[in-house]
CSV table of C-alpha atoms in Angstrom, one decimal:
chain,number,residue,atom,x,y,z
A,1,UNK,CA,0.0,0.0,0.0
A,2,UNK,CA,2.8,2.4,0.9
A,3,UNK,CA,4.5,1.7,-2.2
A,4,UNK,CA,1.4,2.4,-4.2
A,5,UNK,CA,0.8,5.7,-2.4
A,6,UNK,CA,4.4,6.8,-2.8
A,7,UNK,CA,4.3,6.0,-6.4
A,8,UNK,CA,1.0,7.9,-6.7
A,9,UNK,CA,2.5,11.0,-5.0
A,10,UNK,CA,5.6,10.7,-7.1
A,11,UNK,CA,3.5,10.5,-10.2
A,12,UNK,CA,1.4,13.5,-9.2
A,13,UNK,CA,4.6,15.4,-8.4
A,14,UNK,CA,5.9,14.6,-11.9
A,15,UNK,CA,2.6,15.7,-13.4
A,16,UNK,CA,2.8,19.0,-11.5
A,17,UNK,CA,6.3,19.6,-12.8
A,18,UNK,CA,5.1,18.9,-16.3
A,19,UNK,CA,2.2,21.3,-15.9
A,20,UNK,CA,4.5,24.0,-14.5
A,21,UNK,CA,6.9,23.4,-17.4
A,22,UNK,CA,4.2,23.6,-20.0
A,23,UNK,CA,2.6,26.5,-18.3
A,24,UNK,CA,5.9,28.3,-18.2
A,25,UNK,CA,6.5,27.3,-21.8
A,26,UNK,CA,3.1,28.7,-22.9
A,27,UNK,CA,3.6,31.8,-20.9
A,28,UNK,CA,7.0,32.4,-22.6
A,29,UNK,CA,5.5,31.9,-26.0
A,30,UNK,CA,2.7,34.3,-25.3
A,31,UNK,CA,5.3,36.8,-24.0
A,32,UNK,CA,7.3,36.4,-27.2
A,33,UNK,CA,4.2,36.7,-29.4
A,34,UNK,CA,2.7,39.7,-27.7
A,35,UNK,CA,5.4,41.7,-25.9
A,36,UNK,CA,8.2,41.6,-28.5
A,37,UNK,CA,6.0,42.9,-31.5
A,38,UNK,CA,4.6,45.6,-29.2
A,39,UNK,CA,8.1,46.7,-28.3
A,40,UNK,CA,9.3,46.6,-31.9
A,41,UNK,CA,6.3,48.7,-32.9
A,42,UNK,CA,6.9,51.1,-30.1
A,43,UNK,CA,10.5,51.4,-31.1
A,44,UNK,CA,9.5,51.8,-34.8
A,45,UNK,CA,7.0,54.4,-33.7
A,46,UNK,CA,9.6,56.3,-31.8
A,47,UNK,CA,12.1,55.9,-34.7
A,48,UNK,CA,9.3,57.0,-37.1
A,49,UNK,CA,8.6,60.0,-35.0
A,50,UNK,CA,12.3,60.9,-35.0
A,51,UNK,CA,12.5,60.4,-38.7
A,52,UNK,CA,9.3,62.4,-39.2
A,53,UNK,CA,10.8,65.1,-37.0
A,54,UNK,CA,14.0,65.0,-39.0
A,55,UNK,CA,12.1,65.1,-42.2
A,56,UNK,CA,10.0,67.9,-41.0
A,57,UNK,CA,13.1,69.8,-40.1
A,58,UNK,CA,14.6,69.0,-43.5
A,59,UNK,CA,11.4,70.0,-45.3
A,60,UNK,CA,11.3,73.2,-43.3
A,61,UNK,CA,14.9,73.8,-44.2
A,62,UNK,CA,14.2,73.0,-47.9
A,63,UNK,CA,11.1,75.3,-47.9
A,64,UNK,CA,13.3,78.1,-46.5
A,65,UNK,CA,16.0,77.4,-49.1
A,66,UNK,CA,13.4,77.3,-51.9
A,67,UNK,CA,11.9,80.5,-50.6
A,68,UNK,CA,15.3,82.1,-50.8
A,69,UNK,CA,15.8,80.8,-54.3
A,70,UNK,CA,12.3,81.9,-55.4
A,71,UNK,CA,12.9,85.4,-54.1
A,72,UNK,CA,16.3,85.5,-55.8
A,73,UNK,CA,14.9,84.2,-59.1
A,74,UNK,CA,11.9,86.6,-58.8
A,75,UNK,CA,14.2,89.5,-58.3
A,76,UNK,CA,16.4,88.5,-61.2
A,77,UNK,CA,13.5,87.8,-63.5
A,78,UNK,CA,11.4,90.9,-62.8
A,79,UNK,CA,12.9,93.0,-65.7
A,80,UNK,CA,12.3,90.1,-68.2
A,81,UNK,CA,8.8,89.6,-67.0
A,82,UNK,CA,8.2,93.3,-67.4
A,83,UNK,CA,9.5,93.2,-70.9
A,84,UNK,CA,7.7,90.1,-71.9
A,85,UNK,CA,4.4,91.5,-70.6
A,86,UNK,CA,4.7,94.7,-72.5
A,87,UNK,CA,1.5,95.4,-74.4
A,88,UNK,CA,0.9,97.4,-77.5
A,89,UNK,CA,-0.3,100.9,-76.3
A,90,UNK,CA,-3.6,102.3,-77.5
A,91,UNK,CA,-3.7,105.3,-79.7
A,92,UNK,CA,-6.7,107.6,-79.0
A,93,UNK,CA,-8.3,108.4,-82.4
A,94,UNK,CA,-11.4,110.3,-83.5
A,95,UNK,CA,-11.5,108.3,-86.7
A,96,UNK,CA,-14.0,105.4,-86.9
A,97,UNK,CA,-11.5,103.5,-89.1
A,98,UNK,CA,-7.8,103.9,-89.2
A,99,UNK,CA,-4.5,102.1,-90.0
A,100,UNK,CA,-0.8,102.6,-89.8
A,101,UNK,CA,1.2,100.7,-92.4
A,102,UNK,CA,4.9,99.9,-92.9
A,103,UNK,CA,5.1,101.2,-96.5
A,104,UNK,CA,7.9,98.8,-97.5
A,105,UNK,CA,5.9,95.6,-96.9
A,106,UNK,CA,2.3,96.6,-96.1
A,107,UNK,CA,2.5,95.2,-92.6
A,108,UNK,CA,0.0,96.7,-90.2
A,109,UNK,CA,1.6,98.5,-87.2
A,110,UNK,CA,-1.6,99.8,-85.7
A,111,UNK,CA,-5.2,99.5,-86.7
A,112,UNK,CA,-8.7,100.5,-85.7
A,113,UNK,CA,-11.5,98.7,-87.7
A,114,UNK,CA,-9.0,98.6,-90.6
A,115,UNK,CA,-11.1,96.0,-92.5
A,116,UNK,CA,-14.4,97.8,-92.2
A,117,UNK,CA,-15.8,98.9,-95.6
A,118,UNK,CA,-16.2,102.7,-95.6
A,119,UNK,CA,-16.7,105.5,-98.1
A,120,UNK,CA,-13.4,107.3,-98.8
A,121,UNK,CA,-14.4,110.6,-100.5
A,122,UNK,CA,-11.6,112.3,-102.5
A,123,UNK,CA,-8.8,110.0,-101.3
A,124,UNK,CA,-10.2,108.1,-104.3
A,125,UNK,CA,-8.1,110.5,-106.4
A,126,UNK,CA,-4.9,108.6,-105.4
A,127,UNK,CA,-6.0,105.7,-107.6
A,128,UNK,CA,-7.1,108.2,-110.3
A,129,UNK,CA,-3.6,109.7,-110.4
A,130,UNK,CA,-2.0,106.2,-110.5
A,131,UNK,CA,-4.0,105.1,-113.5
A,132,UNK,CA,-3.3,108.5,-115.3
A,133,UNK,CA,0.4,108.3,-114.6
A,134,UNK,CA,0.7,104.7,-115.7
A,135,UNK,CA,-1.7,104.8,-118.7
A,136,UNK,CA,-1.7,108.3,-119.9
A,137,UNK,CA,0.7,110.7,-121.7
A,138,UNK,CA,1.2,113.9,-119.6
A,139,UNK,CA,1.6,116.0,-122.8
A,140,UNK,CA,-1.8,114.8,-124.1
A,141,UNK,CA,-4.5,117.4,-124.7
A,142,UNK,CA,-7.7,116.7,-122.9
A,143,UNK,CA,-11.0,118.1,-124.2
A,144,UNK,CA,-13.6,118.8,-121.6
A,145,UNK,CA,-17.1,117.1,-121.9
A,146,UNK,CA,-20.4,118.4,-120.7
A,147,UNK,CA,-20.4,115.8,-118.0
A,148,UNK,CA,-17.0,116.9,-116.7
A,149,UNK,CA,-17.9,120.6,-116.7
A,150,UNK,CA,-21.1,119.8,-114.7
A,151,UNK,CA,-19.3,118.4,-111.7
A,152,UNK,CA,-20.1,120.1,-108.3
A,153,UNK,CA,-17.6,121.9,-106.1
A,154,UNK,CA,-14.8,121.5,-105.3
A,155,UNK,CA,-14.1,122.1,-109.0
A,156,UNK,CA,-11.7,124.0,-111.3
A,157,UNK,CA,-14.6,125.6,-113.2
A,158,UNK,CA,-13.7,124.3,-116.6
A,159,UNK,CA,-16.2,124.7,-119.5
A,160,UNK,CA,-17.4,122.3,-122.1
A,161,UNK,CA,-15.2,122.2,-125.1
A,162,UNK,CA,-12.1,123.7,-123.4
A,163,UNK,CA,-8.8,122.0,-123.7
A,164,UNK,CA,-6.0,121.4,-121.1
A,165,UNK,CA,-2.8,119.5,-120.9
A,166,UNK,CA,-3.2,116.3,-119.0
A,167,UNK,CA,-0.2,117.3,-116.8
A,168,UNK,CA,-2.0,120.5,-115.8
A,169,UNK,CA,-5.2,118.7,-114.9
A,170,UNK,CA,-3.1,116.3,-112.7
A,171,UNK,CA,-2.1,119.3,-110.6
A,172,UNK,CA,-5.7,120.4,-110.4
A,173,UNK,CA,-6.6,116.9,-109.3
A,174,UNK,CA,-4.1,116.4,-106.5
A,175,UNK,CA,-3.4,119.9,-105.2
A,176,UNK,CA,-6.9,121.2,-105.0
A,177,UNK,CA,-8.9,118.0,-105.4
A,178,UNK,CA,-11.1,119.3,-108.3
A,179,UNK,CA,-13.9,117.0,-109.2
A,180,UNK,CA,-14.3,118.2,-112.8
A,181,UNK,CA,-10.6,117.6,-113.5
A,182,UNK,CA,-11.0,114.0,-112.2
A,183,UNK,CA,-13.9,113.3,-114.7
A,184,UNK,CA,-12.0,114.9,-117.6
A,185,UNK,CA,-9.0,112.7,-116.9
A,186,UNK,CA,-11.1,109.6,-116.6
A,187,UNK,CA,-13.0,110.2,-119.8
A,188,UNK,CA,-9.7,110.9,-121.7
A,189,UNK,CA,-7.9,107.7,-120.5
A,190,UNK,CA,-10.8,105.3,-120.0
A,191,UNK,CA,-13.0,106.7,-122.9
A,192,UNK,CA,-15.8,107.1,-120.2
A,193,UNK,CA,-16.1,107.3,-116.5
A,194,UNK,CA,-17.4,103.7,-116.4
A,195,UNK,CA,-14.4,102.5,-118.5
A,196,UNK,CA,-12.0,104.3,-116.2
A,197,UNK,CA,-13.7,102.8,-113.2
A,198,UNK,CA,-13.0,99.3,-114.6
A,199,UNK,CA,-9.4,100.2,-114.9
A,200,UNK,CA,-9.4,101.4,-111.3
A,201,UNK,CA,-11.0,98.2,-110.1
A,202,UNK,CA,-8.6,96.0,-112.0
A,203,UNK,CA,-5.7,97.9,-110.5
A,204,UNK,CA,-7.1,97.4,-107.1
A,205,UNK,CA,-7.4,93.7,-107.6
A,206,UNK,CA,-3.8,93.6,-108.9
A,207,UNK,CA,-2.8,95.2,-105.6
A,208,UNK,CA,-4.7,92.6,-103.6
A,209,UNK,CA,-7.6,94.8,-102.7
A,210,UNK,CA,-10.6,92.6,-102.7
A,211,UNK,CA,-12.9,94.9,-100.6
A,212,UNK,CA,-12.4,98.0,-102.7
A,213,UNK,CA,-14.9,99.1,-105.3
A,214,UNK,CA,-14.6,102.3,-107.4
A,215,UNK,CA,-17.5,103.9,-109.2
A,216,UNK,CA,-16.4,107.5,-109.6
A,217,UNK,CA,-12.9,108.9,-110.3
A,218,UNK,CA,-13.4,111.8,-107.9
A,219,UNK,CA,-14.8,110.1,-104.8
A,220,UNK,CA,-18.3,111.4,-105.0
A,221,UNK,CA,-20.7,108.9,-103.6
A,222,UNK,CA,-22.0,106.3,-106.1
A,223,UNK,CA,-23.9,103.0,-106.2
A,224,UNK,CA,-24.2,100.3,-108.9
A,225,UNK,CA,-26.2,97.1,-108.5
A,226,UNK,CA,-26.3,97.6,-104.7
A,227,UNK,CA,-22.5,98.1,-104.4
A,228,UNK,CA,-21.2,101.3,-102.9
A,229,UNK,CA,-18.2,103.4,-103.9
A,230,UNK,CA,-16.0,102.2,-101.0
A,231,UNK,CA,-12.8,100.7,-99.6
A,232,UNK,CA,-11.2,99.8,-96.3
A,233,UNK,CA,-8.5,101.7,-94.4
A,234,UNK,CA,-6.1,98.8,-94.9
A,235,UNK,CA,-6.7,98.5,-98.6
A,236,UNK,CA,-6.5,102.3,-99.2
A,237,UNK,CA,-3.2,102.3,-97.3
A,238,UNK,CA,-1.9,99.5,-99.6
A,239,UNK,CA,-2.9,101.6,-102.7
A,240,UNK,CA,-1.2,104.6,-101.2
A,241,UNK,CA,2.0,102.6,-100.4
A,242,UNK,CA,2.1,101.5,-104.0
A,243,UNK,CA,1.5,105.1,-105.3
A,244,UNK,CA,4.5,106.6,-103.4
A,245,UNK,CA,6.8,104.1,-105.1
A,246,UNK,CA,6.3,106.2,-108.2
A,247,UNK,CA,8.7,109.2,-108.3
A,248,UNK,CA,6.3,111.2,-110.6
A,249,UNK,CA,3.5,110.7,-108.0
A,250,UNK,CA,5.7,111.8,-105.2
A,251,UNK,CA,6.7,114.9,-107.2
A,252,UNK,CA,3.1,115.7,-107.9
A,253,UNK,CA,1.9,115.5,-104.3
A,254,UNK,CA,4.9,117.5,-103.0
A,255,UNK,CA,4.2,120.4,-105.4
A,256,UNK,CA,3.2,123.5,-103.4
A,257,UNK,CA,1.6,125.5,-106.2
A,258,UNK,CA,1.3,125.7,-109.9
A,259,UNK,CA,0.0,127.9,-112.7
A,260,UNK,CA,-1.3,126.9,-116.1
A,261,UNK,CA,-3.6,128.1,-118.9
A,262,UNK,CA,-6.5,126.7,-120.9
A,263,UNK,CA,-5.2,126.1,-124.4
A,264,UNK,CA,-7.9,127.7,-126.5
A,265,UNK,CA,-9.0,130.8,-124.5
A,266,UNK,CA,-5.7,131.1,-122.5
A,267,UNK,CA,-7.7,131.4,-119.3
A,268,UNK,CA,-5.2,131.2,-116.5
A,269,UNK,CA,-5.4,129.2,-113.3
A,270,UNK,CA,-3.4,129.0,-110.0
A,271,UNK,CA,-3.7,126.0,-107.8
A,272,UNK,CA,-2.3,125.5,-104.3
A,273,UNK,CA,-1.7,122.4,-102.3
A,274,UNK,CA,-4.3,122.0,-99.6
A,275,UNK,CA,-2.4,119.3,-97.8
A,276,UNK,CA,-1.5,120.9,-94.4
A,277,UNK,CA,0.2,117.7,-93.3
A,278,UNK,CA,3.3,118.6,-95.5
A,279,UNK,CA,4.2,121.3,-92.9
A,280,UNK,CA,3.1,119.4,-89.7
A,281,UNK,CA,5.9,116.9,-89.4
A,282,UNK,CA,9.5,116.5,-90.4
A,283,UNK,CA,9.7,114.1,-93.3
A,284,UNK,CA,6.0,114.4,-94.3
A,285,UNK,CA,5.3,113.3,-97.9
A,286,UNK,CA,1.5,114.1,-98.2
A,287,UNK,CA,-0.8,112.5,-99.6
A,288,UNK,CA,-4.5,113.3,-100.0
A,289,UNK,CA,-7.5,114.8,-98.1
A,290,UNK,CA,-11.2,113.9,-98.6
A,291,UNK,CA,-14.6,114.9,-97.5
A,292,UNK,CA,-18.3,114.1,-98.2
A,293,UNK,CA,-21.3,114.2,-95.9
A,294,UNK,CA,-21.4,110.4,-96.0
A,295,UNK,CA,-17.6,109.8,-95.6
A,296,UNK,CA,-16.8,112.5,-93.1
A,297,UNK,CA,-13.2,113.9,-93.0
A,298,UNK,CA,-10.6,111.5,-94.4
A,299,UNK,CA,-6.9,111.7,-94.9
A,300,UNK,CA,-4.2,109.5,-96.4
A,301,UNK,CA,-0.7,110.5,-95.2
A,302,UNK,CA,2.9,109.3,-95.6
A,303,UNK,CA,6.1,110.1,-93.9
A,304,UNK,CA,9.8,109.1,-94.3
A,305,UNK,CA,12.2,109.6,-91.4
A,306,UNK,CA,15.4,107.8,-90.3
A,307,UNK,CA,14.9,105.2,-92.9
A,308,UNK,CA,11.4,104.4,-91.8
A,309,UNK,CA,8.5,104.9,-94.3
A,310,UNK,CA,5.0,104.9,-93.0
A,311,UNK,CA,1.5,105.3,-94.5
A,312,UNK,CA,-1.5,106.2,-92.4
A,313,UNK,CA,-5.2,106.3,-93.3
A,314,UNK,CA,-8.0,107.9,-91.2
A,315,UNK,CA,-11.6,107.5,-92.4
A,316,UNK,CA,-14.6,109.3,-90.9
A,317,UNK,CA,-12.4,111.3,-88.7
A,318,UNK,CA,-15.1,113.7,-87.5
A,319,UNK,CA,-17.7,115.8,-89.4
A,320,UNK,CA,-18.1,119.6,-89.5
A,321,UNK,CA,-17.0,121.6,-87.7
A,322,UNK,CA,-14.2,119.2,-86.6
A,323,UNK,CA,-12.1,119.5,-89.8
A,324,UNK,CA,-8.8,119.3,-87.8
A,325,UNK,CA,-9.5,115.9,-86.2
A,326,UNK,CA,-7.9,114.2,-89.3
A,327,UNK,CA,-4.6,116.1,-88.7
A,328,UNK,CA,-4.6,115.2,-84.9
A,329,UNK,CA,-5.3,111.5,-85.8
A,330,UNK,CA,-2.6,111.4,-88.5
A,331,UNK,CA,0.0,112.9,-86.2
A,332,UNK,CA,-0.8,110.5,-83.4
A,333,UNK,CA,-0.4,107.5,-85.7
A,334,UNK,CA,2.8,108.8,-87.2
A,335,UNK,CA,4.4,109.6,-83.8
A,336,UNK,CA,3.3,106.2,-82.6
A,337,UNK,CA,5.2,104.6,-85.5
A,338,UNK,CA,8.3,106.7,-85.2
A,339,UNK,CA,8.6,106.4,-81.5
A,340,UNK,CA,8.0,102.6,-81.1
A,341,UNK,CA,9.4,100.9,-84.2
A,342,UNK,CA,12.9,100.2,-85.3
A,343,UNK,CA,14.4,98.0,-88.0
A,344,UNK,CA,15.6,94.7,-86.6
A,345,UNK,CA,17.1,91.6,-88.2
A,346,UNK,CA,15.2,88.3,-88.2
A,347,UNK,CA,17.4,85.2,-88.4
A,348,UNK,CA,16.2,82.2,-90.5
A,349,UNK,CA,16.4,78.7,-88.9
A,350,UNK,CA,18.7,76.0,-90.3
A,351,UNK,CA,16.8,73.3,-92.2
A,352,UNK,CA,17.6,69.5,-92.2
A,353,UNK,CA,20.4,68.6,-94.6
A,354,UNK,CA,18.5,65.7,-96.2
A,355,UNK,CA,15.2,63.9,-96.4
A,356,UNK,CA,14.5,60.2,-96.5
A,357,UNK,CA,13.4,58.8,-99.9
A,358,UNK,CA,11.2,55.7,-100.0
A,359,UNK,CA,11.5,53.3,-103.0
A,360,UNK,CA,14.3,55.3,-104.5
A,361,UNK,CA,17.6,54.4,-106.0
A,362,UNK,CA,19.0,56.5,-103.2
A,363,UNK,CA,17.9,56.4,-99.6
A,364,UNK,CA,17.9,60.2,-99.1
A,365,UNK,CA,18.1,63.5,-101.0
A,366,UNK,CA,19.7,66.8,-100.1
A,367,UNK,CA,17.6,69.8,-99.3
A,368,UNK,CA,18.1,73.5,-99.7
A,369,UNK,CA,16.3,76.8,-99.1
A,370,UNK,CA,16.9,80.3,-100.4
A,371,UNK,CA,18.2,82.6,-97.7
A,372,UNK,CA,18.0,86.4,-97.5
A,373,UNK,CA,18.7,89.2,-95.0
A,374,UNK,CA,15.4,89.9,-93.3
A,375,UNK,CA,15.0,93.3,-91.7
A,376,UNK,CA,11.6,94.4,-90.4
A,377,UNK,CA,10.1,97.2,-88.4
A,378,UNK,CA,9.5,95.8,-84.9
A,379,UNK,CA,8.4,97.2,-81.6
A,380,UNK,CA,9.4,95.9,-78.1
A,381,UNK,CA,6.1,94.0,-77.8
A,382,UNK,CA,6.4,92.2,-81.1
A,383,UNK,CA,6.9,88.4,-80.8
A,384,UNK,CA,8.9,86.7,-83.6
A,385,UNK,CA,9.1,83.0,-84.1
A,386,UNK,CA,10.3,80.7,-86.9
A,387,UNK,CA,8.8,77.3,-87.7
A,388,UNK,CA,9.9,74.6,-90.2
A,389,UNK,CA,7.0,72.6,-91.6
A,390,UNK,CA,8.0,69.7,-93.9
A,391,UNK,CA,7.4,66.1,-94.8
A,392,UNK,CA,8.9,63.2,-92.9
A,393,UNK,CA,9.8,61.5,-96.1
A,394,UNK,CA,9.0,61.4,-99.8
A,395,UNK,CA,8.4,58.6,-102.2
A,396,UNK,CA,10.4,58.3,-105.4
A,397,UNK,CA,10.5,59.5,-108.1
A,398,UNK,CA,11.5,62.9,-106.7
A,399,UNK,CA,12.1,65.9,-109.0
A,400,UNK,CA,14.8,68.4,-108.6
A,401,UNK,CA,13.5,71.6,-107.0
A,402,UNK,CA,10.4,69.8,-105.8
A,403,UNK,CA,9.0,71.6,-102.7
A,404,UNK,CA,8.8,69.4,-99.6
A,405,UNK,CA,8.1,71.9,-96.9
A,406,UNK,CA,8.2,75.5,-95.8
A,407,UNK,CA,10.0,77.7,-93.3
A,408,UNK,CA,7.6,80.3,-91.9
A,409,UNK,CA,8.4,83.4,-90.0
A,410,UNK,CA,5.6,84.6,-87.7
A,411,UNK,CA,5.2,88.1,-86.2
A,412,UNK,CA,2.6,88.1,-83.4
A,413,UNK,CA,1.3,84.7,-84.7
A,414,UNK,CA,0.7,86.0,-88.2
A,415,UNK,CA,2.7,84.8,-91.1
A,416,UNK,CA,5.2,87.4,-92.2
A,417,UNK,CA,7.4,85.5,-94.7
A,418,UNK,CA,7.4,82.0,-96.2
A,419,UNK,CA,10.5,80.2,-97.6
A,420,UNK,CA,10.0,77.0,-99.6
A,421,UNK,CA,12.3,74.0,-98.8
A,422,UNK,CA,13.3,72.2,-102.0
A,423,UNK,CA,14.9,69.0,-103.1
A,424,UNK,CA,18.5,69.6,-104.4
A,425,UNK,CA,18.7,66.6,-106.8
A,426,UNK,CA,16.3,64.3,-108.5
A,427,UNK,CA,15.9,60.7,-107.2
A,428,UNK,CA,14.6,58.0,-109.5
A,429,UNK,CA,12.4,55.1,-108.5
A,430,UNK,CA,13.9,51.7,-107.6
A,431,UNK,CA,12.3,49.4,-110.2
A,432,UNK,CA,12.8,46.1,-111.9
A,433,UNK,CA,13.9,47.9,-115.0
A,434,UNK,CA,16.5,49.9,-113.0
A,435,UNK,CA,17.9,46.6,-111.5
A,436,UNK,CA,18.1,45.0,-115.0
A,437,UNK,CA,19.9,47.9,-116.4
A,438,UNK,CA,22.4,47.8,-113.6
A,439,UNK,CA,23.0,44.0,-114.1
A,440,UNK,CA,23.5,44.5,-117.9
A,441,UNK,CA,25.9,47.3,-117.4
A,442,UNK,CA,28.0,45.3,-114.9
A,443,UNK,CA,28.0,42.3,-117.3
A,444,UNK,CA,29.1,44.4,-120.3
A,445,UNK,CA,31.8,46.1,-118.2
A,446,UNK,CA,33.0,42.7,-117.0
A,447,UNK,CA,33.1,41.3,-120.6
A,448,UNK,CA,35.0,44.4,-121.8
A,449,UNK,CA,37.6,44.1,-119.0
A,450,UNK,CA,38.1,40.4,-119.6
A,451,UNK,CA,39.1,41.0,-123.2
């Protein structure tokens, strides 16, 4: 019995030890599973906080440095920003429609409703003078018709049947703006007013003036088939820019006064230039005044100073009694041009040396483009850019001088000049016939050399 009890106690003692051991073992595992990750997380959290703190400090430092850099760059770039943000100033004008043109290339430097169709009164006589100078003989004798003699004021006062030299009527036309002289000139050169108007309109089309329509040679209002005698400020400026290229026209409008006689009765006349602009500005060239009740006061002027040649047009620049508005407007436009524009060179971009040829006996072909010195009136606010637009490749056959692209120069996003990019040499197509010819030539050459 004792032995059994002792064994039983001993067995229970061993079981308690096992329970303690496994309990301790489980406790240790739980400790490892729970405490250690918590500690690591806590450490990671502390480390993370420290890293975040360090990063925050760095970010703060970087922000401060970037602030310093931004301030420095801002200070350095302020003048450039000021220059790049320069805007074209406004010119205060009385005229309802106006334009300032570079007379050398017809580029608009300033405009106000420049494409609006308007009546132009006696500025019409600029075209009348151009046609007469180009198509007439200044020593011709002009006989006055009843229609010419009936023209209203402003007129020379000629009578039906009288005769005048064409060169004398030209002075009457441009210096005093006589309406009867205009009709006499038109009938002499165009056989009729209608015939002369056709010549005027054809010349306008030749000069690229699609919105201009002439009916009368003197600028008096007229209408045919619903179309009015009219133009635009821009197209009238183009006509004037063309006119002042003619030395005889320039001499005519610069004449201060002239005397002449009617050829049959010897009635004498003195005409004086009514263009006050000639004495208003240094370098003033003229050109022509105009007025009707419909058109208002109009003036086309030109000036040449310091190598700069400008043409201005003001239409509907006030009505009576404001006859001086046209001079104020013209001076404002001319001063704007003289003060702000200077000739500056524009550089052309380099083009690719060659272009890929598909299906050709050669894989590529050389390119070329005509170059020239480009000088243009530019203001500080004008933006110039050059773009090259051309094909990625061409397919044979390719002809010599074939156009494969264009280099375009833009001023304020408008095309100013275009230069074609051309193929330098022809490239034939790679064909069966070409291969056969090559083989035959090689065979013949080999046979010749073997002999």
